[in-house]
mmCIF file of C-alpha atoms in Angstrom:
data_model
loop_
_atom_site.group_PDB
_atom_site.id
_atom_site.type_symbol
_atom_site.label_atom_id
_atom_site.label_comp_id
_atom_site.label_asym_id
_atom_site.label_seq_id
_atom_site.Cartn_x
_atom_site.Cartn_y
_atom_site.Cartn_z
ATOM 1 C CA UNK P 1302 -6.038 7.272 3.677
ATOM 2 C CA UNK P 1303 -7.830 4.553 5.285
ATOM 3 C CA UNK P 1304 -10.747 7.230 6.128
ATOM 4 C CA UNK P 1305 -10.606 8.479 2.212
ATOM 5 C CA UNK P 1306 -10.838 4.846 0.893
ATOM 6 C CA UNK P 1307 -13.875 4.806 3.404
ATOM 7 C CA UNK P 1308 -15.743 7.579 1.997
ATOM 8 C CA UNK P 1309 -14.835 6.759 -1.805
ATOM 9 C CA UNK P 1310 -16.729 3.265 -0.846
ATOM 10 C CA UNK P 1311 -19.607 5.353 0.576
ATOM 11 C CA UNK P 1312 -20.089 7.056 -2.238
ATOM 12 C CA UNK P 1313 -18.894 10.068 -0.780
ATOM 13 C CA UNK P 1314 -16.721 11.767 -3.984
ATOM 14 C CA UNK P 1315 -15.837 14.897 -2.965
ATOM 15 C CA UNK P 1316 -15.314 14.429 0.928
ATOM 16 C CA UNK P 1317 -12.989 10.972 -0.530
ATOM 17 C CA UNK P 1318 -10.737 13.664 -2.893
ATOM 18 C CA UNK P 1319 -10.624 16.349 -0.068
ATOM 19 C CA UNK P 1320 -8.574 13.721 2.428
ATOM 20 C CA UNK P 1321 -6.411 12.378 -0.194
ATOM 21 C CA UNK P 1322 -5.501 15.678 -0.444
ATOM 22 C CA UNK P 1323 -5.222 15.930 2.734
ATOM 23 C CA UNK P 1324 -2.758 12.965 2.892
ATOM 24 C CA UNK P 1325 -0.698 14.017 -0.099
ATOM 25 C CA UNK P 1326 0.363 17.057 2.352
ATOM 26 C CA UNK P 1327 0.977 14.978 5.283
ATOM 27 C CA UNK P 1328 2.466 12.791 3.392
ATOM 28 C CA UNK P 1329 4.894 15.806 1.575
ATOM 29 C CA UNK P 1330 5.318 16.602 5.409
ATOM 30 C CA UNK P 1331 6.198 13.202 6.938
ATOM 31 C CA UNK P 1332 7.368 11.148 4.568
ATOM 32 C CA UNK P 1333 10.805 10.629 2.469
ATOM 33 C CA UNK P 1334 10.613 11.400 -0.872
ATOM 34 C CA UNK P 1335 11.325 7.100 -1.895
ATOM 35 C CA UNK P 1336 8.189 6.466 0.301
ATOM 36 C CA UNK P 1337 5.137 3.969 -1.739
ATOM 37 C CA UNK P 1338 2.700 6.097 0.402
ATOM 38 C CA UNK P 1339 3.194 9.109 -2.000
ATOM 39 C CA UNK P 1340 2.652 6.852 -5.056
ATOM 40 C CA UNK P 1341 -0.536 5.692 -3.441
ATOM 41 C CA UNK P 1342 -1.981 8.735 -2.666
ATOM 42 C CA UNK P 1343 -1.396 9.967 -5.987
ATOM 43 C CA UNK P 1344 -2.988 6.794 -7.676
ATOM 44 C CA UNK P 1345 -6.238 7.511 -5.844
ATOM 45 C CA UNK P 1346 -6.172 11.365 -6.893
ATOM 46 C CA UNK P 1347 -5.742 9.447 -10.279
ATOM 47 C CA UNK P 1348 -8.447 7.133 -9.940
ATOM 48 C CA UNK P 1349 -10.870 9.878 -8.797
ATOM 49 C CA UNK P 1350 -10.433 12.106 -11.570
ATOM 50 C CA UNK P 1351 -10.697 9.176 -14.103
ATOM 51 C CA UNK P 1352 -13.986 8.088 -12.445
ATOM 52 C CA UNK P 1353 -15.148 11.951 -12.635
ATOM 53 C CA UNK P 1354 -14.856 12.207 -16.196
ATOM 54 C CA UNK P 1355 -11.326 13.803 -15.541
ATOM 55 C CA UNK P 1356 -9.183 11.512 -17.955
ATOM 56 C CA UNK P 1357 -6.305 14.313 -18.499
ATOM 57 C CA UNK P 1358 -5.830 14.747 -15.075
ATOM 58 C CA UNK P 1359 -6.318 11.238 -13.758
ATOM 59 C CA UNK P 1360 -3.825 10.244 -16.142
ATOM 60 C CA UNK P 1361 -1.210 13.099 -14.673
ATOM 61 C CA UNK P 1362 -1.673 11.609 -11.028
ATOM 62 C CA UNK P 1363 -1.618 7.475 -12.569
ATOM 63 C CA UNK P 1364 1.677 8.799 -14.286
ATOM 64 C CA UNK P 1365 3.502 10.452 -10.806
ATOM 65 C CA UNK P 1366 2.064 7.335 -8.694
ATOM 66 C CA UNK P 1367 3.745 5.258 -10.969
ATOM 67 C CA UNK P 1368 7.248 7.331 -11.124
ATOM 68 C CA UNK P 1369 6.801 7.165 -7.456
ATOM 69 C CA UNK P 1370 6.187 3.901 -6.784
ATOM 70 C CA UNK P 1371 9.243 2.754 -9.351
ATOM 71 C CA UNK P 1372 11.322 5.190 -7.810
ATOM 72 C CA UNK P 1373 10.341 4.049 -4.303
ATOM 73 C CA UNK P 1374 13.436 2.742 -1.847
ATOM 74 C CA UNK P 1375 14.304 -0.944 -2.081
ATOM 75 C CA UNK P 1376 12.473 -1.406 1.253
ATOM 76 C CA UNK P 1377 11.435 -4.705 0.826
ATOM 77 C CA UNK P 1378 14.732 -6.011 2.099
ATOM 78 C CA UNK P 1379 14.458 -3.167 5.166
ATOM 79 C CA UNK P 1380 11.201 -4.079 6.360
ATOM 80 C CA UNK P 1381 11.860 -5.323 10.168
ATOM 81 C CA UNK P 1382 8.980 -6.473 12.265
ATOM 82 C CA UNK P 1383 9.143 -7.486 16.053
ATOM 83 C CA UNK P 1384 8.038 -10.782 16.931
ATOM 84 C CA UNK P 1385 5.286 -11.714 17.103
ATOM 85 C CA UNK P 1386 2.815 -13.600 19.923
ATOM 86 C CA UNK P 1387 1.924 -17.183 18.472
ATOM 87 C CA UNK P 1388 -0.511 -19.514 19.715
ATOM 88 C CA UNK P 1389 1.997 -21.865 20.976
ATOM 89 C CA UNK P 1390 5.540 -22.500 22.404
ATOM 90 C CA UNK P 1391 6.353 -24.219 19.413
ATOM 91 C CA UNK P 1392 5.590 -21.337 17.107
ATOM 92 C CA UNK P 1393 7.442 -19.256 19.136
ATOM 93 C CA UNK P 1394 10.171 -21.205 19.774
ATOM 94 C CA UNK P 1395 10.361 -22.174 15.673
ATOM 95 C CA UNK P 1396 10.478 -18.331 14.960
ATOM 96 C CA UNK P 1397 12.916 -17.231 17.517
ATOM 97 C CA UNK P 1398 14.970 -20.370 15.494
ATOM 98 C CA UNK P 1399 14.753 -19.178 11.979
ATOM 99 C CA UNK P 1400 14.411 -15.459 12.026
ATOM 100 C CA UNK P 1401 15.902 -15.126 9.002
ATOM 101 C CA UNK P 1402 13.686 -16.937 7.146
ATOM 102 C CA UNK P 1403 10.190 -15.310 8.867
ATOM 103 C CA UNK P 1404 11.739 -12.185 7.144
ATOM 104 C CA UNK P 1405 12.923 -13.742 3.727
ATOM 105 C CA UNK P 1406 8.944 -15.419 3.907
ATOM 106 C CA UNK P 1407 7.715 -11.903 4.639
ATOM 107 C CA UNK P 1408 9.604 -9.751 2.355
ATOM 108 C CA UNK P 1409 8.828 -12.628 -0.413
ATOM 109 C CA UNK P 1410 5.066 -12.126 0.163
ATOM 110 C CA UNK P 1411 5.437 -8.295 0.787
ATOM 111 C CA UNK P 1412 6.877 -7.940 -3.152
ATOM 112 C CA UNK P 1413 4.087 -9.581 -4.083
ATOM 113 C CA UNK P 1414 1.529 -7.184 -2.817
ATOM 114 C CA UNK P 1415 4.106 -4.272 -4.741
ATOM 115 C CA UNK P 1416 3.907 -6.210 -8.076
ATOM 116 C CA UNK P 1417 0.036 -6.329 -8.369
ATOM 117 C CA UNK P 1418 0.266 -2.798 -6.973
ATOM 118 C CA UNK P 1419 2.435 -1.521 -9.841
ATOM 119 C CA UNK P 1420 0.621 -4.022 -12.401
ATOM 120 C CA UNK P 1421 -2.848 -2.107 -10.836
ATOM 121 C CA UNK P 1422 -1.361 1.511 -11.236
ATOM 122 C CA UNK P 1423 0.023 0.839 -15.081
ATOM 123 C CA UNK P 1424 -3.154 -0.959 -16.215
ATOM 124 C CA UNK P 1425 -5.413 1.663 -14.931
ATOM 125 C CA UNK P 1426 -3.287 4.283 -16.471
ATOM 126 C CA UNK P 1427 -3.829 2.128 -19.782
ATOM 127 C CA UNK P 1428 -7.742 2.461 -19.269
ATOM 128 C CA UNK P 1429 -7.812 -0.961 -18.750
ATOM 129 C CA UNK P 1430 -9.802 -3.204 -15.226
ATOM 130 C CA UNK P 1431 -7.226 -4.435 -12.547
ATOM 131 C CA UNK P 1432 -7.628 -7.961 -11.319
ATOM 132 C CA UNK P 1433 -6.429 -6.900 -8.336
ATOM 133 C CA UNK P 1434 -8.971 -6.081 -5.310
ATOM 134 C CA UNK P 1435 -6.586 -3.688 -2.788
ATOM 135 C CA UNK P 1436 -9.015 -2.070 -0.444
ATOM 136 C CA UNK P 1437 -10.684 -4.906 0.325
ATOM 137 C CA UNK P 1438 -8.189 -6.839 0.713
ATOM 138 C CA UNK P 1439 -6.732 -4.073 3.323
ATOM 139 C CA UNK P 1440 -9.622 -4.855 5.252
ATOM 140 C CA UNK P 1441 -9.064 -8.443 5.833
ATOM 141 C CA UNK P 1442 -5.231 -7.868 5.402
ATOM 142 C CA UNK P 1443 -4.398 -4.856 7.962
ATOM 143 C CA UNK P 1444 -2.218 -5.691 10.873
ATOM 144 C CA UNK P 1445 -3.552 -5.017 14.451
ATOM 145 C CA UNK P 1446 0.196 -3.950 15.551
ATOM 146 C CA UNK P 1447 1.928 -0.461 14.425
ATOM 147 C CA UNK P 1448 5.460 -1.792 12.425
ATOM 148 C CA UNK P 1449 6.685 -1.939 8.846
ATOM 149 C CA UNK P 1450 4.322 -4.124 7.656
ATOM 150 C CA UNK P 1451 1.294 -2.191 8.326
ATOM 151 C CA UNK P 1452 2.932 0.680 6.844
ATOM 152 C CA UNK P 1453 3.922 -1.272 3.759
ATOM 153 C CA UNK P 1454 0.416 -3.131 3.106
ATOM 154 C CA UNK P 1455 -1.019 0.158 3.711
ATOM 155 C CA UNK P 1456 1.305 1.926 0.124
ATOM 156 C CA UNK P 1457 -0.118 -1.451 -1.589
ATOM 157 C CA UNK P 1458 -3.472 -1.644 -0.447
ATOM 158 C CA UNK P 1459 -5.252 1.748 0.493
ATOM 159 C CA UNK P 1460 -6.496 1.995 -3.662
ATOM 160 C CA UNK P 1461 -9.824 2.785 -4.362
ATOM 161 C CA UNK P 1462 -11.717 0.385 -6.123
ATOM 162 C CA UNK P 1463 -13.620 1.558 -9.509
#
């Protein structure tokens, strides 16, 4: 996805459709069914085919991403994330303390990224601009460490940008 996003932003059209197509079948392959990642890889097929000209189509693949995205697990509440290394003792210490409300913090900022994500998906499907930036705000947003979070900003933030 990230290398699709990558090539849509280098004006590269075709090779950008070709791995979102690409990721739609690993996705089919790897994923379960409730998973955001299918809704976002459909939203860029979407986005693509609007951009081309393709408005019947684009609309088909905005429609599925959003039926996938709305029927998408309540994962918000499941997203676990090991701790992580802070700066200080203090930080560490005050997280080890109050677990509960790192996750309630992150879960709380998490369903924001999923609002303007749906918001993004429905008003593109209405023909109308997002004020939502996603794929550059992956790029300043993406974790360095492998857990739910990445996985999660990665369904709300790998979106093209037209």
């Amino acid at each position: 996805m990230e290398g699709a996003c990558g090539a849509w932003s280098a004006g590269q059209g075709a090779r950008a459709a070709l791995l979102f197509r690409t990721a739609r079948l690993l996705a089919r392959a790897r994923f379960a069914r409730d998973d955001r990642r299918h809704a976002t890889v459909s939203a860029n097929l979407g986005l693509i085919a609007l951009s081309r000209g393709q408005g019947a189509r684009g609309r088909r693949h905005l429609e599925r991403a959003l039926r996938a995205w709305d029927r998408a697990a309540p994962d918000l509440e499941r997203l676990r994330t090991a701790p992580r290394s802070r700066s200080s003792m203090f930080h560490l210490r005050m997280e080890a303390r109050h677990r509960e409300t790192f996750q309630a913090n992150l879960a709380l900022r998490m369903g924001r990224f999923a609002a303007e994500t749906r918001e993004t998906i429905t008003l593109r499907l209405a023909g109308k601009p997002t004020p939502h930036r996603h794929l550059t705000r992956w790029r300043g947003e993406k974790p360095p460490y492998f857990d739910d979070t990445r996985w999660f900003l990665a369904a709300c933030l790998l979106i093209v940008e037209s």
